[in-house]
Amino acid sequence: MSLQLNYAVVSDRGLVRGNNEDSAYAGPNLLVIADGMGGHAAGEVASQLMVTHLERLDADPSDNDMLALLGGVADDANREIAEAIRENPETDGMGTTLTALMFNGHSFGLIHVGDSRGYRLREGRLEQITVDDTFVQSLVNEGKLDPGDVSSHPQKSLILKAYTGRPVEPTLRDLDARPGDRILLCTDGLSDPVTASTIEQTLSEGAPEEAARRLIELALRSGGPDNITVVIADVVETDDLDDAARAALPTVAVTAGALLGEPQEETHPDTSAGRAALLSRRPQTISPDGEITPQPLTGARPAPSGAQEVAAVPAGDSGRRGRFRLPALILSLLVLLGLAAGGWWVKTTIDNSYFITTGADDHLVIQHGVNFSVFGRDLHTPYQEACLNREGDLRLVDVGSTEDCSPFRLQDLPASLRTQVAGLETGSYDEVTQQLRRLAEQALPVCIDRESTPTEGDAEAAGDLSRPGVNCREVK
């Protein structure tokens, strides 16, 4: 039995993000998806480095160990990410997820790190073949969270593993392949807003590229809050195909996302979210009768046709002047009311918002307000400092308080969590304190004082807990 892959890749930056940090690749022997992270810290660079390294594996591996090949090349890419950060310190914090499958003609080798997902559709049933390396998934594994509540959890984006230039242990596993299997790799831009049942139904219909485009459209119709990238591949038994069908199978690799650069303009579905995204990226004019007109993206900006009509009104035609003055007056009043309502909304939002940041010595601090500045003035103030005692109990004290406090520092967390703190969402006071509690639950153990350890053997049995900020945390 001879098996081949029929594959397609589609990517869209979504309706909110200004750029695409995803990178994807599909070829006869390799499927890869990588979701860059870090925003201004160049997440798209990290995803590109990962995928361009793995591209070398798109060849028949024969009897070679596919898992060893995937793990080794991913480590090489991770080292290059570390080197890129050393050469450009402003990119510190960039990283990427990775989900990739290598195909040898009868089975797959899978490597996975992060929250990009792999699915397999077999005989009409969708199966997730990866497990998210996220904080909420750890809660599911411990029985503390229902799987159905994952997508709405405020900490769903808190990733525990990613390729950030630091050592990371990927998930590696073998996967069998059968004729008729359909493989889906996707970033969380699809899996977050679109339910598994909808993915299953959509994935069951059409050729790979057709199904991929429908999944992208579904994510956009759900608001498109993130970059959306999809890789779909069918496992095809070529012995049953005629010459024309066999020749139609792809043999050239395809890529998408950050690997292709930024498209000039993307097509989005005709929905309120899609129209709003398109309008937000194009200049607009408002005619005197209140009509909003998007202007061309390039070239001269024509004057509103209504304004030209007003200028052509004879001086004595007071009736026509009145027709244009009234809508303009109404529009002005609406603008004023909108500004007043907007000001009230902004003040309310600032008053009810909190977020976590790092203060002096990377001490975790709750800020009151929103993480923005206007004309150099911060819209937030330090509110409370986080303290963590030897037993791992979290306590919050007011900024400037004289109470004894062993600061809860960034270095008290495992390295894989530190880069995620800056990305924690703004929320209510209760939500933010809950974020801190979850971080405290994952804090490093307290350092062991070697001098007070009864014997060297006891200390070794306890593990190397003498390097603060690496294996353990100090408590003052």
Tab-separated table of C-alpha atoms in Angstrom:
chain	number	residue	atom	x	y	z
A	1	MET	CA	0.000	0.000	0.000
A	2	SER	CA	1.459	3.343	-1.101
A	3	LEU	CA	0.356	6.456	0.824
A	4	GLN	CA	0.846	10.125	-0.065
A	5	LEU	CA	-0.319	13.455	1.363
A	6	ASN	CA	-2.688	15.874	-0.339
A	7	TYR	CA	-2.159	19.140	1.527
A	8	ALA	CA	-3.064	22.829	1.706
A	9	VAL	CA	-2.108	25.825	3.883
A	10	VAL	CA	-4.127	28.994	4.502
A	11	SER	CA	-3.403	31.895	6.886
A	12	ASP	CA	-5.093	35.199	7.773
A	13	ARG	CA	-3.963	37.881	10.217
A	14	GLY	CA	-7.527	38.176	11.570
A	15	LEU	CA	-9.658	41.229	12.240
A	16	VAL	CA	-7.781	42.652	15.241
A	17	ARG	CA	-4.048	42.005	14.917
A	18	GLY	CA	-1.985	44.402	12.818
A	19	ASN	CA	0.449	41.728	11.617
A	20	ASN	CA	0.691	37.961	11.228
A	21	GLU	CA	3.042	36.151	13.622
A	22	ASP	CA	2.049	32.641	12.458
A	23	SER	CA	4.228	30.603	10.087
A	24	ALA	CA	3.165	27.393	8.353
A	25	TYR	CA	4.611	24.843	5.915
A	26	ALA	CA	3.258	21.780	4.149
A	27	GLY	CA	5.147	19.382	1.873
A	28	PRO	CA	5.101	15.722	0.810
A	29	ASN	CA	6.804	14.577	4.033
A	30	LEU	CA	6.335	17.448	6.492
A	31	LEU	CA	3.524	19.528	8.027
A	32	VAL	CA	4.458	22.404	10.364
A	33	ILE	CA	2.636	25.191	12.170
A	34	ALA	CA	4.226	27.750	14.532
A	35	ASP	CA	2.485	30.583	16.370
A	36	GLY	CA	4.922	33.384	17.198
A	37	MET	CA	4.540	35.300	20.444
A	38	GLY	CA	6.027	38.450	21.839
A	39	GLY	CA	4.255	41.158	19.837
A	40	HIS	CA	6.741	44.008	19.458
A	41	ALA	CA	9.447	41.555	20.536
A	42	ALA	CA	9.229	39.934	17.070
A	43	GLY	CA	7.157	36.780	17.501
A	44	GLU	CA	7.015	36.445	13.708
A	45	VAL	CA	10.828	36.166	13.663
A	46	ALA	CA	10.753	33.245	16.106
A	47	SER	CA	8.093	31.366	14.134
A	48	GLN	CA	9.993	31.940	10.867
A	49	LEU	CA	13.253	30.655	12.380
A	50	MET	CA	11.514	27.520	13.630
A	51	VAL	CA	9.806	26.680	10.340
A	52	THR	CA	12.791	27.442	8.098
A	53	HIS	CA	14.900	25.050	10.168
A	54	LEU	CA	12.315	22.268	10.012
A	55	GLU	CA	11.897	22.646	6.234
A	56	ARG	CA	15.066	20.561	5.779
A	57	LEU	CA	13.191	17.514	7.032
A	58	ASP	CA	10.768	17.520	4.083
A	59	ALA	CA	12.222	14.386	2.532
A	60	ASP	CA	11.611	10.667	2.871
A	61	PRO	CA	13.159	9.760	6.253
A	62	SER	CA	13.323	6.079	5.271
A	63	ASP	CA	14.185	4.097	8.425
A	64	ASN	CA	15.568	7.072	10.354
A	65	ASP	CA	14.063	7.942	13.735
A	66	MET	CA	11.568	10.706	12.882
A	67	LEU	CA	11.157	11.789	16.501
A	68	ALA	CA	14.907	12.201	16.959
A	69	LEU	CA	15.105	14.229	13.725
A	70	LEU	CA	12.233	16.510	14.742
A	71	GLY	CA	13.523	17.043	18.276
A	72	GLY	CA	17.092	17.721	17.148
A	73	VAL	CA	16.203	20.253	14.438
A	74	ALA	CA	13.732	22.035	16.741
A	75	ASP	CA	16.523	22.358	19.324
A	76	ASP	CA	18.774	23.843	16.625
A	77	ALA	CA	16.091	26.408	15.817
A	78	ASN	CA	15.675	27.177	19.518
A	79	ARG	CA	19.401	27.869	19.807
A	80	GLU	CA	19.177	30.258	16.855
A	81	ILE	CA	16.281	32.038	18.567
A	82	ALA	CA	18.541	32.445	21.620
A	83	GLU	CA	21.323	33.803	19.421
A	84	ALA	CA	18.940	36.262	17.742
A	85	ILE	CA	17.897	37.555	21.169
A	86	ARG	CA	21.530	37.971	22.238
A	87	GLU	CA	22.293	39.951	19.073
A	88	ASN	CA	19.101	42.028	19.354
A	89	PRO	CA	18.184	42.473	23.048
A	90	GLU	CA	15.013	44.348	22.094
A	91	THR	CA	13.592	41.008	20.901
A	92	ASP	CA	13.911	39.453	24.358
A	93	GLY	CA	10.574	37.788	25.068
A	94	MET	CA	9.939	36.498	21.568
A	95	GLY	CA	9.125	32.842	21.169
A	96	THR	CA	6.990	30.383	19.246
A	97	THR	CA	4.787	27.356	19.647
A	98	LEU	CA	5.374	24.330	17.424
A	99	THR	CA	3.223	21.492	16.158
A	100	ALA	CA	4.739	19.413	13.353
A	101	LEU	CA	4.263	16.014	11.729
A	102	MET	CA	6.876	14.134	9.701
A	103	PHE	CA	5.586	11.467	7.275
A	104	ASN	CA	7.496	8.395	6.116
A	105	GLY	CA	4.835	6.898	3.853
A	106	HIS	CA	3.032	4.810	6.473
A	107	SER	CA	3.139	6.696	9.812
A	108	PHE	CA	3.756	10.104	11.369
A	109	GLY	CA	6.241	11.432	13.904
A	110	LEU	CA	4.728	14.237	16.017
A	111	ILE	CA	6.457	17.054	17.915
A	112	HIS	CA	4.440	19.515	19.986
A	113	VAL	CA	5.160	22.496	22.255
A	114	GLY	CA	2.630	25.180	23.228
A	115	ASP	CA	-1.045	25.664	22.413
A	116	SER	CA	-1.192	25.258	18.636
A	117	ARG	CA	-3.163	22.093	18.031
A	118	GLY	CA	-3.162	18.937	15.970
A	119	TYR	CA	-6.361	17.058	15.092
A	120	ARG	CA	-7.102	13.875	13.158
A	121	LEU	CA	-10.423	13.232	11.435
A	122	ARG	CA	-10.878	9.480	11.060
A	123	GLU	CA	-14.119	7.905	9.854
A	124	GLY	CA	-15.974	11.142	10.528
A	125	ARG	CA	-14.809	11.525	14.132
A	126	LEU	CA	-12.486	14.334	15.218
A	127	GLU	CA	-9.695	13.492	17.656
A	128	GLN	CA	-7.256	15.972	19.194
A	129	ILE	CA	-3.785	14.452	18.868
A	130	THR	CA	-1.978	17.102	20.946
A	131	VAL	CA	-2.371	18.299	24.530
A	132	ASP	CA	-2.103	22.049	25.154
A	133	ASP	CA	0.908	23.137	27.212
A	134	THR	CA	-1.179	25.746	29.047
A	135	PHE	CA	-2.091	26.604	32.598
A	136	VAL	CA	-5.806	25.897	32.037
A	137	GLN	CA	-5.031	22.475	30.558
A	138	SER	CA	-3.040	21.683	33.701
A	139	LEU	CA	-6.178	22.526	35.692
A	140	VAL	CA	-8.173	20.157	33.469
A	141	ASN	CA	-5.583	17.412	33.991
A	142	GLU	CA	-5.861	17.891	37.761
A	143	GLY	CA	-9.666	17.760	37.640
A	144	LYS	CA	-9.978	21.388	38.758
A	145	LEU	CA	-11.553	22.687	35.536
A	146	ASP	CA	-14.173	21.294	33.192
A	147	PRO	CA	-12.852	20.908	29.602
A	148	GLY	CA	-15.881	22.817	28.357
A	149	ASP	CA	-14.792	25.901	30.322
A	150	VAL	CA	-11.306	26.122	28.811
A	151	SER	CA	-12.187	28.474	25.934
A	152	SER	CA	-13.848	31.024	28.266
A	153	HIS	CA	-11.255	30.884	31.056
A	154	PRO	CA	-9.505	34.252	31.656
A	155	GLN	CA	-6.088	32.537	31.690
A	156	LYS	CA	-6.568	30.429	28.554
A	157	SER	CA	-3.582	32.183	26.918
A	158	LEU	CA	-1.108	31.410	29.704
A	159	ILE	CA	1.358	29.055	28.002
A	160	LEU	CA	3.656	26.849	30.085
A	161	LYS	CA	5.952	25.753	27.239
A	162	ALA	CA	7.302	27.534	24.181
A	163	TYR	CA	10.524	27.812	22.202
A	164	THR	CA	11.964	31.061	23.587
A	165	GLY	CA	15.677	30.333	23.317
A	166	ARG	CA	15.668	28.524	26.663
A	167	PRO	CA	15.735	24.725	26.986
A	168	VAL	CA	12.316	23.116	26.622
A	169	GLU	CA	11.174	19.498	26.575
A	170	PRO	CA	8.765	18.845	23.659
A	171	THR	CA	6.101	16.171	23.457
A	172	LEU	CA	7.200	13.504	20.947
A	173	ARG	CA	5.035	10.596	19.810
A	174	ASP	CA	4.422	8.257	16.892
A	175	LEU	CA	1.078	8.332	15.091
A	176	ASP	CA	-0.293	5.734	12.701
A	177	ALA	CA	-1.668	6.743	9.292
A	178	ARG	CA	-4.598	5.215	7.426
A	179	PRO	CA	-6.030	5.984	3.983
A	180	GLY	CA	-8.831	8.507	4.400
A	181	ASP	CA	-7.355	10.186	7.495
A	182	ARG	CA	-7.479	13.969	7.415
A	183	ILE	CA	-4.935	15.875	9.511
A	184	LEU	CA	-5.528	19.425	10.768
A	185	LEU	CA	-2.870	21.627	12.360
A	186	CYS	CA	-4.069	25.038	13.529
A	187	THR	CA	-3.144	27.964	15.737
A	188	ASP	CA	-5.376	29.047	18.609
A	189	GLY	CA	-6.827	31.713	16.320
A	190	LEU	CA	-9.066	28.889	15.064
A	191	SER	CA	-9.412	26.574	18.068
A	192	ASP	CA	-10.363	29.343	20.521
A	193	PRO	CA	-13.341	30.961	18.730
A	194	VAL	CA	-14.583	27.894	16.799
A	195	THR	CA	-15.943	24.870	18.666
A	196	ALA	CA	-14.603	21.356	18.125
A	197	SER	CA	-17.996	20.179	16.825
A	198	THR	CA	-18.022	22.936	14.189
A	199	ILE	CA	-14.448	22.125	13.209
A	200	GLU	CA	-15.396	18.452	12.865
A	201	GLN	CA	-18.359	19.204	10.615
A	202	THR	CA	-16.454	21.675	8.417
A	203	LEU	CA	-13.390	19.468	8.157
A	204	SER	CA	-15.521	16.596	6.862
A	205	GLU	CA	-16.382	18.332	3.600
A	206	GLY	CA	-14.473	19.314	0.454
A	207	ALA	CA	-10.855	19.209	-0.641
A	208	PRO	CA	-8.113	20.313	1.795
A	209	GLU	CA	-7.844	23.886	0.494
A	210	GLU	CA	-11.624	24.327	0.387
A	211	ALA	CA	-12.000	23.078	3.968
A	212	ALA	CA	-9.097	25.267	5.125
A	213	ARG	CA	-10.675	28.413	3.691
A	214	ARG	CA	-14.040	27.622	5.261
A	215	LEU	CA	-12.386	27.193	8.676
A	216	ILE	CA	-10.606	30.553	8.288
A	217	GLU	CA	-13.938	32.165	7.384
A	218	LEU	CA	-15.610	30.657	10.453
A	219	ALA	CA	-12.914	32.119	12.726
A	220	LEU	CA	-13.324	35.528	11.067
A	221	ARG	CA	-17.109	35.382	11.461
A	222	SER	CA	-16.495	34.710	15.165
A	223	GLY	CA	-14.619	38.002	15.463
A	224	GLY	CA	-11.142	36.970	14.259
A	225	PRO	CA	-9.402	38.159	17.460
A	226	ASP	CA	-6.065	36.499	16.584
A	227	ASN	CA	-4.002	35.371	13.614
A	228	ILE	CA	-5.594	32.265	12.067
A	229	THR	CA	-3.500	29.613	10.325
A	230	VAL	CA	-4.593	26.184	9.115
A	231	VAL	CA	-2.711	23.225	7.605
A	232	ILE	CA	-4.843	20.360	6.260
A	233	ALA	CA	-3.522	17.116	4.774
A	234	ASP	CA	-5.322	14.003	3.527
A	235	VAL	CA	-3.687	10.582	3.652
A	236	VAL	CA	-4.285	9.162	0.161
A	237	GLU	CA	-3.756	5.596	-1.069
A	238	THR	CA	-2.273	6.140	-4.528
A	239	ASP	CA	-2.625	2.509	-5.663
A	240	ASP	CA	-6.343	3.092	-6.189
A	241	LEU	CA	-5.900	6.317	-8.210
A	242	ASP	CA	-5.754	6.674	-11.957
A	243	ASP	CA	-2.826	8.465	-13.576
A	244	ALA	CA	-4.610	11.830	-13.730
A	245	ALA	CA	-5.613	11.755	-10.051
A	246	ARG	CA	-2.133	10.647	-9.034
A	247	ALA	CA	-0.554	13.473	-11.060
A	248	ALA	CA	-2.878	15.999	-9.394
A	249	LEU	CA	-1.427	15.314	-5.945
A	250	PRO	CA	0.903	18.134	-4.807
A	251	THR	CA	4.647	17.563	-4.844
A	252	VAL	CA	5.842	21.122	-4.172
A	253	ALA	CA	5.875	22.581	-0.654
A	254	VAL	CA	3.593	25.507	0.215
A	255	THR	CA	3.998	28.110	2.972
A	256	ALA	CA	1.814	30.767	4.586
A	257	GLY	CA	1.754	33.477	7.245
A	258	ALA	CA	4.839	35.407	8.315
A	259	LEU	CA	6.997	33.422	5.885
A	260	LEU	CA	5.305	35.281	3.013
A	261	GLY	CA	5.432	38.767	4.533
A	262	GLU	CA	2.412	41.019	4.937
A	263	PRO	CA	-0.284	40.957	2.230
A	264	GLN	CA	-1.418	44.355	0.906
A	265	GLU	CA	-5.090	43.645	1.537
A	266	GLU	CA	-6.965	40.605	2.750
A	267	THR	CA	-10.473	39.484	1.857
A	268	HIS	CA	-12.759	39.056	4.823
A	269	PRO	CA	-16.342	37.769	4.998
A	270	ASP	CA	-19.229	40.184	4.608
A	271	THR	CA	-20.049	40.377	8.315
A	272	SER	CA	-20.234	43.254	10.773
A	273	ALA	CA	-16.822	42.246	12.164
A	274	GLY	CA	-15.306	42.021	8.691
A	275	ARG	CA	-16.750	45.365	7.570
A	276	ALA	CA	-15.594	47.062	10.770
A	277	ALA	CA	-12.073	45.711	10.298
A	278	LEU	CA	-11.960	46.922	6.713
A	279	LEU	CA	-13.243	50.397	7.611
A	280	SER	CA	-10.770	50.739	10.465
A	281	ARG	CA	-7.877	50.364	8.000
A	282	ARG	CA	-9.156	52.888	5.437
A	283	PRO	CA	-9.522	56.696	5.538
A	284	GLN	CA	-13.097	57.911	5.817
A	285	THR	CA	-15.043	61.073	5.033
A	286	ILE	CA	-18.399	62.171	6.425
A	287	SER	CA	-20.658	64.111	4.097
A	288	PRO	CA	-22.978	66.858	5.410
A	289	ASP	CA	-25.941	64.472	5.265
A	290	GLY	CA	-24.113	62.142	7.676
A	291	GLU	CA	-23.058	59.460	5.176
A	292	ILE	CA	-19.716	57.748	5.972
A	293	THR	CA	-17.643	57.018	2.860
A	294	PRO	CA	-14.431	54.924	2.939
A	295	GLN	CA	-11.723	56.439	0.750
A	296	PRO	CA	-9.343	54.547	-1.559
A	297	LEU	CA	-6.230	53.143	0.094
A	298	THR	CA	-3.968	54.924	-2.405
A	299	GLY	CA	-4.153	58.013	-4.569
A	300	ALA	CA	-5.874	61.368	-4.030
A	301	ARG	CA	-8.690	61.625	-1.511
A	302	PRO	CA	-11.776	63.064	-3.283
A	303	ALA	CA	-13.850	65.615	-1.443
A	304	PRO	CA	-17.257	64.441	-0.172
A	305	SER	CA	-19.860	64.791	-2.892
A	306	GLY	CA	-22.246	66.392	-0.390
A	307	ALA	CA	-19.768	69.190	0.318
A	308	GLN	CA	-19.547	69.983	-3.370
A	309	GLU	CA	-23.341	70.171	-3.541
A	310	VAL	CA	-23.511	72.648	-0.657
A	311	ALA	CA	-20.986	74.937	-2.361
A	312	ALA	CA	-23.156	74.995	-5.493
A	313	VAL	CA	-26.292	76.266	-3.706
A	314	PRO	CA	-27.283	79.813	-4.758
A	315	ALA	CA	-27.156	82.417	-2.007
A	316	GLY	CA	-30.863	83.074	-2.175
A	317	ASP	CA	-31.925	79.466	-1.920
A	318	SER	CA	-32.444	79.358	1.832
A	319	GLY	CA	-34.609	76.244	1.591
A	320	ARG	CA	-31.768	74.138	0.223
A	321	ARG	CA	-29.314	75.568	2.765
A	322	GLY	CA	-31.683	74.541	5.540
A	323	ARG	CA	-31.815	70.966	4.299
A	324	PHE	CA	-28.059	70.660	4.759
A	325	ARG	CA	-27.786	72.600	8.000
A	326	LEU	CA	-30.232	70.403	9.907
A	327	PRO	CA	-28.438	67.072	9.307
A	328	ALA	CA	-25.125	68.745	10.106
A	329	LEU	CA	-26.567	70.085	13.385
A	330	ILE	CA	-27.953	66.677	14.288
A	331	LEU	CA	-24.607	65.076	13.473
A	332	SER	CA	-22.787	67.603	15.673
A	333	LEU	CA	-25.106	66.870	18.591
A	334	LEU	CA	-24.580	63.130	18.127
A	335	VAL	CA	-20.816	63.635	18.125
A	336	LEU	CA	-21.001	65.643	21.368
A	337	LEU	CA	-23.196	63.018	23.008
A	338	GLY	CA	-20.801	60.322	21.787
A	339	LEU	CA	-17.817	62.153	23.270
A	340	ALA	CA	-19.591	62.535	26.608
A	341	ALA	CA	-20.602	58.876	26.669
A	342	GLY	CA	-17.095	57.872	25.592
A	343	GLY	CA	-15.534	59.924	28.379
A	344	TRP	CA	-17.812	58.302	30.952
A	345	TRP	CA	-16.989	54.845	29.572
A	346	VAL	CA	-13.243	55.524	29.672
A	347	LYS	CA	-13.403	56.762	33.283
A	348	THR	CA	-15.489	53.752	34.348
A	349	THR	CA	-13.127	51.361	32.579
A	350	ILE	CA	-10.067	52.887	34.255
A	351	ASP	CA	-11.723	52.861	37.704
A	352	ASN	CA	-12.655	49.171	37.426
A	353	SER	CA	-9.465	47.855	35.797
A	354	TYR	CA	-6.373	46.294	37.316
A	355	PHE	CA	-3.346	44.470	35.901
A	356	ILE	CA	-0.082	42.877	37.054
A	357	THR	CA	3.310	44.353	36.319
A	358	THR	CA	6.818	44.151	37.734
A	359	GLY	CA	8.239	46.927	39.896
A	360	ALA	CA	11.603	47.371	41.559
A	361	ASP	CA	13.710	44.188	41.603
A	362	ASP	CA	11.017	42.518	39.431
A	363	HIS	CA	8.599	42.562	42.381
A	364	LEU	CA	5.061	41.661	41.208
A	365	VAL	CA	2.741	44.632	41.676
A	366	ILE	CA	-0.980	45.179	41.050
A	367	GLN	CA	-1.568	48.374	39.074
A	368	HIS	CA	-4.913	50.202	39.246
A	369	GLY	CA	-6.064	51.455	35.841
A	370	VAL	CA	-5.207	50.511	32.271
A	371	ASN	CA	-1.792	49.889	30.782
A	372	PHE	CA	-1.705	53.012	28.604
A	373	SER	CA	-0.191	56.470	28.636
A	374	VAL	CA	-1.670	59.648	27.162
A	375	PHE	CA	0.685	62.548	26.408
A	376	GLY	CA	3.279	60.974	28.673
A	377	ARG	CA	0.860	60.531	31.569
A	378	ASP	CA	0.207	56.976	32.804
A	379	LEU	CA	-3.432	55.902	33.132
A	380	HIS	CA	-2.549	53.625	36.051
A	381	THR	CA	-1.008	53.824	39.537
A	382	PRO	CA	0.657	51.189	41.765
A	383	TYR	CA	-1.992	49.719	44.055
A	384	GLN	CA	-0.721	46.676	45.965
A	385	GLU	CA	2.456	44.596	46.199
A	386	ALA	CA	2.493	40.790	46.222
A	387	CYS	CA	4.204	38.914	49.072
A	388	LEU	CA	4.973	35.183	49.252
A	389	ASN	CA	6.024	33.435	52.459
A	390	ARG	CA	7.965	30.183	52.904
A	391	GLU	CA	4.781	28.104	52.775
A	392	GLY	CA	3.808	29.647	49.442
A	393	ASP	CA	0.932	31.698	50.882
A	394	LEU	CA	0.158	34.851	48.911
A	395	ARG	CA	-0.448	38.141	50.732
A	396	LEU	CA	-1.158	41.579	49.277
A	397	VAL	CA	-0.042	44.780	50.984
A	398	ASP	CA	-0.713	48.378	50.005
A	399	VAL	CA	2.085	50.134	48.160
A	400	GLY	CA	4.178	52.059	50.672
A	401	SER	CA	2.984	49.947	53.608
A	402	THR	CA	5.407	49.304	56.485
A	403	GLU	CA	4.200	45.711	56.915
A	404	ASP	CA	6.796	42.942	56.691
A	405	CYS	CA	6.698	41.449	53.215
A	406	SER	CA	8.807	38.848	51.451
A	407	PRO	CA	8.380	40.092	47.883
A	408	PHE	CA	6.914	37.775	45.259
A	409	ARG	CA	9.391	38.287	42.414
A	410	LEU	CA	9.435	37.244	38.790
A	411	GLN	CA	12.483	35.080	39.552
A	412	ASP	CA	10.351	33.055	41.988
A	413	LEU	CA	8.514	31.516	39.010
A	414	PRO	CA	9.741	28.767	36.671
A	415	ALA	CA	11.504	30.208	33.618
A	416	SER	CA	8.708	29.006	31.323
A	417	LEU	CA	6.180	31.216	33.166
A	418	ARG	CA	8.191	34.425	33.505
A	419	THR	CA	7.710	35.617	29.948
A	420	GLN	CA	3.947	35.084	30.295
A	421	VAL	CA	3.468	37.529	33.177
A	422	ALA	CA	3.690	40.584	30.934
A	423	GLY	CA	0.891	39.154	28.784
A	424	LEU	CA	-1.629	38.623	31.589
A	425	GLU	CA	-4.940	40.257	30.790
A	426	THR	CA	-6.297	43.391	32.439
A	427	GLY	CA	-9.397	42.637	34.502
A	428	SER	CA	-11.315	43.298	37.680
A	429	TYR	CA	-9.563	43.264	41.049
A	430	ASP	CA	-10.898	39.764	41.772
A	431	GLU	CA	-9.687	38.456	38.412
A	432	VAL	CA	-6.213	39.908	38.861
A	433	THR	CA	-5.804	38.590	42.412
A	434	GLN	CA	-6.879	35.189	41.095
A	435	GLN	CA	-4.103	35.445	38.490
A	436	LEU	CA	-1.608	36.044	41.284
A	437	ARG	CA	-2.918	33.096	43.293
A	438	ARG	CA	-2.439	30.786	40.329
A	439	LEU	CA	1.090	32.078	39.823
A	440	ALA	CA	1.821	31.571	43.528
A	441	GLU	CA	0.675	27.944	43.254
A	442	GLN	CA	3.384	27.372	40.643
A	443	ALA	CA	6.197	29.243	42.414
A	444	LEU	CA	9.561	27.547	42.819
A	445	PRO	CA	10.280	25.721	46.095
A	446	VAL	CA	12.124	27.588	48.834
A	447	CYS	CA	15.914	27.333	48.628
A	448	ILE	CA	17.657	24.889	50.963
A	449	ASP	CA	20.331	26.301	53.251
A	450	ARG	CA	23.289	23.969	52.669
A	451	GLU	CA	24.841	24.828	56.018
A	452	SER	CA	21.749	23.735	57.900
A	453	THR	CA	21.347	20.516	55.909
A	454	PRO	CA	22.255	17.536	58.153
A	455	THR	CA	24.340	15.700	55.549
A	456	GLU	CA	25.446	16.237	51.988
A	457	GLY	CA	23.599	13.061	51.049
A	458	ASP	CA	20.323	14.473	52.367
A	459	ALA	CA	20.845	17.617	50.324
A	460	GLU	CA	21.523	15.643	47.163
A	461	ALA	CA	18.419	13.543	47.779
A	462	ALA	CA	16.382	16.740	47.946
A	463	GLY	CA	17.763	17.897	44.587
A	464	ASP	CA	19.800	20.966	43.716
A	465	LEU	CA	17.780	23.676	45.431
A	466	SER	CA	20.621	26.117	46.034
A	467	ARG	CA	20.462	28.365	42.960
A	468	PRO	CA	17.947	31.157	43.618
A	469	GLY	CA	15.916	32.177	40.589
A	470	VAL	CA	16.826	28.957	38.749
A	471	ASN	CA	15.803	25.995	40.882
A	472	CYS	CA	14.407	27.681	43.976
A	473	ARG	CA	13.377	30.976	45.519
A	474	GLU	CA	14.755	32.917	48.457
A	475	VAL	CA	12.474	34.167	51.228
A	476	LYS	CA	13.520	37.145	53.330
